[in-house]
CSV table of C-alpha atoms and ligand atoms in Angstrom, one decimal:
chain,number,residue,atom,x,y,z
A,45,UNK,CA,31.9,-232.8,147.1
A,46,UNK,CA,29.1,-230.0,147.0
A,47,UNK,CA,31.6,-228.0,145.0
A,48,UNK,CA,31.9,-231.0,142.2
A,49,UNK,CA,27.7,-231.5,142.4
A,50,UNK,CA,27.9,-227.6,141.3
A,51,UNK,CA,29.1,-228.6,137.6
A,52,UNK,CA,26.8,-231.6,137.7
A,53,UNK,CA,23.5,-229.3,137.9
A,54,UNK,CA,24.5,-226.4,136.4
A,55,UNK,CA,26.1,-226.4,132.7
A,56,UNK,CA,29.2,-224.2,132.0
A,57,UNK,CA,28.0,-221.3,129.8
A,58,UNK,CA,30.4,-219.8,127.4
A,59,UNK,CA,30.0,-216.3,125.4
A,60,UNK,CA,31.4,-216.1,122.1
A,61,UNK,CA,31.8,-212.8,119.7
A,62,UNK,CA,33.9,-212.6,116.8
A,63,UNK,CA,35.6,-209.5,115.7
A,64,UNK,CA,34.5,-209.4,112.8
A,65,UNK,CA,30.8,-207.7,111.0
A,66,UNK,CA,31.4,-209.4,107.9
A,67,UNK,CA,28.7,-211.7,106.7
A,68,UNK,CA,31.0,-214.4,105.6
A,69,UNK,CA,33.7,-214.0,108.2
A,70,UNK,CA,36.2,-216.9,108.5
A,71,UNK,CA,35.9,-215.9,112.7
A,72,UNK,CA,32.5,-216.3,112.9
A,73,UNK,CA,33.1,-219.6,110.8
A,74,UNK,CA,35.3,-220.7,114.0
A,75,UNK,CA,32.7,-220.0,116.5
A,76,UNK,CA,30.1,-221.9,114.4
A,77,UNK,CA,32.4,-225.2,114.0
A,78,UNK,CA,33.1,-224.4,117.8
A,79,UNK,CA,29.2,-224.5,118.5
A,80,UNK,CA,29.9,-228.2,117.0
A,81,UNK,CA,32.9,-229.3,119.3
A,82,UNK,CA,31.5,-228.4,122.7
A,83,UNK,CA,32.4,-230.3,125.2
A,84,UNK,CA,29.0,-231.7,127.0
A,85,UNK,CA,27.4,-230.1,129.4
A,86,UNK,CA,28.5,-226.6,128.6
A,87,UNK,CA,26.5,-224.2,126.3
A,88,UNK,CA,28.2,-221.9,123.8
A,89,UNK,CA,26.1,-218.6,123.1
A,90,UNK,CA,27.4,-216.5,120.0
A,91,UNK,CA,26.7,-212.5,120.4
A,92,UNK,CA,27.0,-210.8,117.5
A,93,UNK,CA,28.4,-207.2,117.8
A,94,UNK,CA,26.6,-205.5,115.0
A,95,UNK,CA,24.7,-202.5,116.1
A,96,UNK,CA,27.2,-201.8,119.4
A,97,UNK,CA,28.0,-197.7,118.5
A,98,UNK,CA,31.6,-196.2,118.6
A,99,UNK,CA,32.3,-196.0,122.0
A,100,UNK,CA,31.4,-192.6,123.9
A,101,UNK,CA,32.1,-191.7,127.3
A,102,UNK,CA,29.6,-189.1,127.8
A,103,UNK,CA,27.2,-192.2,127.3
A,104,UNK,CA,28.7,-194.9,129.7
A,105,UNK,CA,26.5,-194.1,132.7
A,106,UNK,CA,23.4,-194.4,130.0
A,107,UNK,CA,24.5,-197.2,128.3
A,108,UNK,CA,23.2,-198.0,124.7
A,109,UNK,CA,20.8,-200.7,124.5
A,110,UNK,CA,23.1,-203.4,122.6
A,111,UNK,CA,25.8,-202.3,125.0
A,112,UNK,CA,23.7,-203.3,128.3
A,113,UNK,CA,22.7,-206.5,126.7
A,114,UNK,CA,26.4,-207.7,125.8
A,115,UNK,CA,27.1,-206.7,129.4
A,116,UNK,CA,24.2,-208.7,130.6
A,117,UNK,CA,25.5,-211.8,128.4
A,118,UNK,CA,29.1,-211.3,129.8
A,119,UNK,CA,28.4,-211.4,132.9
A,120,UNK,CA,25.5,-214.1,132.6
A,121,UNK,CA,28.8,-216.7,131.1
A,122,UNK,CA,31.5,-218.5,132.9
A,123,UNK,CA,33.8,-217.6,130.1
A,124,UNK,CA,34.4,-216.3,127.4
A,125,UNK,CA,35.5,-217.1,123.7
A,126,UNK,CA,37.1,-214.3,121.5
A,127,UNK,CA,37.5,-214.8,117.5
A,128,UNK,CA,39.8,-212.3,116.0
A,129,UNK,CA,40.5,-210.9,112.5
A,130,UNK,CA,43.9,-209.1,112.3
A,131,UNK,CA,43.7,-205.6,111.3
A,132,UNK,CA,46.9,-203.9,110.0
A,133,UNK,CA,48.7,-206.2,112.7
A,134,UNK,CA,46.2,-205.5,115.8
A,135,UNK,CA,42.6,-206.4,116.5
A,136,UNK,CA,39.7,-204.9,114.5
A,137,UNK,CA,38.6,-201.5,115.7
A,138,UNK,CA,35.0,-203.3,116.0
A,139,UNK,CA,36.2,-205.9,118.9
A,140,UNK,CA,38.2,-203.1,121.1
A,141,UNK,CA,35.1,-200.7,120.8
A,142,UNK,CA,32.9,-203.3,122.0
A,143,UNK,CA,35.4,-204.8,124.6
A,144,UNK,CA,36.1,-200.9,125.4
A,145,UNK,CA,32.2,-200.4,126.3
A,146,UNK,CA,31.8,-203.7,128.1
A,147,UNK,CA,34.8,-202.6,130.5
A,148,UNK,CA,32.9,-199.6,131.7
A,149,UNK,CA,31.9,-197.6,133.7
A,150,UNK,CA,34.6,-197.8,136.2
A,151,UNK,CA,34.0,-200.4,139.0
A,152,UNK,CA,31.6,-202.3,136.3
A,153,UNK,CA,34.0,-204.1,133.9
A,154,UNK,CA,32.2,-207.0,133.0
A,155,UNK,CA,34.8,-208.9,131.9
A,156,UNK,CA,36.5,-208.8,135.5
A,157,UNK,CA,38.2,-211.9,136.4
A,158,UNK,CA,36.5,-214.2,133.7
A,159,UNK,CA,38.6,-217.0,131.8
A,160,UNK,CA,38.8,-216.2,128.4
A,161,UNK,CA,40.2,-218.2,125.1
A,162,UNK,CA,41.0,-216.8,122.1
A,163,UNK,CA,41.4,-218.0,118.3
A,164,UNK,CA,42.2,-215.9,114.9
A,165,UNK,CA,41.4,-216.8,111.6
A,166,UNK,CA,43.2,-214.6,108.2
A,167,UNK,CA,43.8,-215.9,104.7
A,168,UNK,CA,47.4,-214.6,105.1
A,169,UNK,CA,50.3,-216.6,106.3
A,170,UNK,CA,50.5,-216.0,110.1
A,171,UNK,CA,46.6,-216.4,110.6
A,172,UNK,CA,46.1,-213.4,112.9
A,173,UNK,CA,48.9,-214.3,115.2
A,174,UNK,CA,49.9,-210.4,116.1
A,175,UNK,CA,45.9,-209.5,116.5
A,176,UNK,CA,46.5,-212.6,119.4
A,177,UNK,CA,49.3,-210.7,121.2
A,178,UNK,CA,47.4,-207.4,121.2
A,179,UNK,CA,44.3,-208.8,122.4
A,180,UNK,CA,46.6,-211.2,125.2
A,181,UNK,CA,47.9,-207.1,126.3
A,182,UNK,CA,44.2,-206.2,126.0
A,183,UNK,CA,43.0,-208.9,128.4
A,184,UNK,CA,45.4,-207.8,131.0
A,185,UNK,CA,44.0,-204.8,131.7
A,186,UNK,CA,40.7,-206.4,132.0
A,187,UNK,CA,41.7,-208.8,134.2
A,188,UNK,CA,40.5,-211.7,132.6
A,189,UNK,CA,42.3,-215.6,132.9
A,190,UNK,CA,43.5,-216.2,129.1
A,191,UNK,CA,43.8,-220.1,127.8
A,192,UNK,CA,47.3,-220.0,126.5
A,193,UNK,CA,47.2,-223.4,124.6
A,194,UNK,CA,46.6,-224.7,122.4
A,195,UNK,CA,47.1,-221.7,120.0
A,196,UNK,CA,43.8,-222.2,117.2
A,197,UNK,CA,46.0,-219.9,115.2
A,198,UNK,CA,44.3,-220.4,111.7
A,199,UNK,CA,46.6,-219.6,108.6
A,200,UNK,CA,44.7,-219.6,104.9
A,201,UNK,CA,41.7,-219.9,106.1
A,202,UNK,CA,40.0,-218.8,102.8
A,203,UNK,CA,41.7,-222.4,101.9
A,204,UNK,CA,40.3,-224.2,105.7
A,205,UNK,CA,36.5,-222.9,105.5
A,206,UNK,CA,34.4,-223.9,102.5
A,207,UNK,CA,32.0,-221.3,101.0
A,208,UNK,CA,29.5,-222.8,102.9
A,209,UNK,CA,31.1,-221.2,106.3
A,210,UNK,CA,32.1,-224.8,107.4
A,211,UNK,CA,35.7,-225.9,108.9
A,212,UNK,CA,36.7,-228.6,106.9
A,213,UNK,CA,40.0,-228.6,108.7
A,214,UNK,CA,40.7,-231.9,110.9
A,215,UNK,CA,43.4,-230.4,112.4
A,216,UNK,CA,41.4,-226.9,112.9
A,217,UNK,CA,38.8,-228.5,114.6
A,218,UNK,CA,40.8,-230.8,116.9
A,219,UNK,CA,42.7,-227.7,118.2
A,220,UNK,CA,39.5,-226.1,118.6
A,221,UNK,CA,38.4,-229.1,120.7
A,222,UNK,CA,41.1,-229.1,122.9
A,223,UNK,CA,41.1,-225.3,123.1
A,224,UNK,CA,37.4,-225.8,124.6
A,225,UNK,CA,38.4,-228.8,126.6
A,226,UNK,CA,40.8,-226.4,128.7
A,227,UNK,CA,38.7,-224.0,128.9
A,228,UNK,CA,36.2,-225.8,130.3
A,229,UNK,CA,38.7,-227.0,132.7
A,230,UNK,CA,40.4,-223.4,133.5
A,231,UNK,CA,36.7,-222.3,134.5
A,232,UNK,CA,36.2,-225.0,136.6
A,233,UNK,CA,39.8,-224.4,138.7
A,234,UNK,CA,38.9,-220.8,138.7
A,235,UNK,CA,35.6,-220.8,140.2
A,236,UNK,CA,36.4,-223.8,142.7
A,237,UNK,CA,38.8,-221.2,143.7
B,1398,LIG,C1,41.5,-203.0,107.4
B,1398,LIG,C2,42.0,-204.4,107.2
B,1398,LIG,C3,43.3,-204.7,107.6
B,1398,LIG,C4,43.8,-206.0,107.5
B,1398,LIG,N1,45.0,-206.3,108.0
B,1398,LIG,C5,45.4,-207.6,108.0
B,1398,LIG,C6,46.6,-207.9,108.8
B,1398,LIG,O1,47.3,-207.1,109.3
B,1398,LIG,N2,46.9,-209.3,108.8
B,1398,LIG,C7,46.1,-210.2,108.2
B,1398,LIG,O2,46.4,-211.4,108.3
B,1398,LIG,N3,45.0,-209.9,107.5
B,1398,LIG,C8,44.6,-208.6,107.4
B,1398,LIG,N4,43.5,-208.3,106.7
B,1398,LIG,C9,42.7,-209.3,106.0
B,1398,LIG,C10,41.8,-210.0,106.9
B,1398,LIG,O3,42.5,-211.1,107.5
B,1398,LIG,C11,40.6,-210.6,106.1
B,1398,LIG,O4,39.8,-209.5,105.6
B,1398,LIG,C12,39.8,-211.5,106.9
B,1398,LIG,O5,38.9,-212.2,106.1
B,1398,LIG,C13,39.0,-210.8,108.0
B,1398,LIG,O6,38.4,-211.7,108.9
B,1398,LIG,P1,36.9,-212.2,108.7
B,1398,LIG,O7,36.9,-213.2,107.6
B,1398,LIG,O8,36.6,-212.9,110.0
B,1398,LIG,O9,36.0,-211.0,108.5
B,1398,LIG,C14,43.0,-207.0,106.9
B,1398,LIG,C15,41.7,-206.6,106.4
B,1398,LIG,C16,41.2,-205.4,106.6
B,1398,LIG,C17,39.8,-205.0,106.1
């Protein structure tokens, strides 16, 4: 009973970074229409990962400033929400420098044992599906919980977003829903333990 009464008081708290800089990016588009579809009660916080330097070991036990605050964030959230580009059939250099920073120094990997959920957005044909699978390999080591369904897998997206930066997909944002749905539930299971 006490355990339920935890949920009740406290929201869920989700972090969400795209990776992707881009001003206009189709993956920042998801987290925004995402932002939209919350389920209630949980709060969705978007970190931007502009400004987090390549990464440097020789600097991981003096952590750059934007690096100790997407730490902070991580480990601040019950989960976490991850929207990928695909570059050249993997994830952008940009998202595995920043997840690369956040899993250090050893013994402090922020990410450690957090659900995660992950969506992909590309005007091509397979919507960022192999960036997916690399990230899915990525998450392992980091020992994270992924969401496997629903796959938010968004094909022609320049054709699914409106130059506004709005989803104005149905579909799209019903997957998105559900994809936040069972996360919310996975975090739930996970921290009831
Ligand atoms: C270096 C580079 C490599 C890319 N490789 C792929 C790719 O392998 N598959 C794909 O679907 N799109 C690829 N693209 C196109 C991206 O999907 C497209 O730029 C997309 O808009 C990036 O996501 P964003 O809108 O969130 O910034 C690539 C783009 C760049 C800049």
């Amino acid at each position: 009973m006490m355990e339920n009464n935890k949920y009740m008081d406290k929201p869920i708290t989700i972090l969400g970074f795209a990776g992707s800089l881009r001003k206009d990016s189709y993956n920042k588009a998801l987290l925004r229409a995402a932002m939209k579809l919350i389920p209630k009660s949980t709060k969705l916080e978007i970190f931007d990962l502009e400004g987090i330097p390549p990464f440097n070991q020789d600097l991981e036990n003096r952590m750059p400033e934007k690096v100790k605050e997407f730490k902070a964030k991580i480990k601040a959230a019950n989960a976490i929400l991850i929207a990928t580009p695909e570059h050249n059939y993997s994830i952008p250099g940009v998202l595995k420098n920043a997840i690369d920073w956040a899993s250090r120094p050893p013994g402090d990997n922020s990410f450690e044992g957090k659900p995660v959920a992950i969506m992909s957005a590309s005007p091509g044909t397979l919507g960022g599906a192999r960036a997916q699978y690399h990230l899915r390999q990525v998450l392992v080591s980091l020992n994270m919980h992924a969401i496997n369904r629903p796959e938010v897998i968004v094909a022609s997206a320049d054709e699914k977003i409106d130059e506004k930066g709005n989803l104005a997909d149905e579909k799209t944002r019903k997957k998105i829903m559900q994809l936040l749905e069972n996360l919310v539930d996975w975090t739930k299971k996970l921290e009831r333990k």
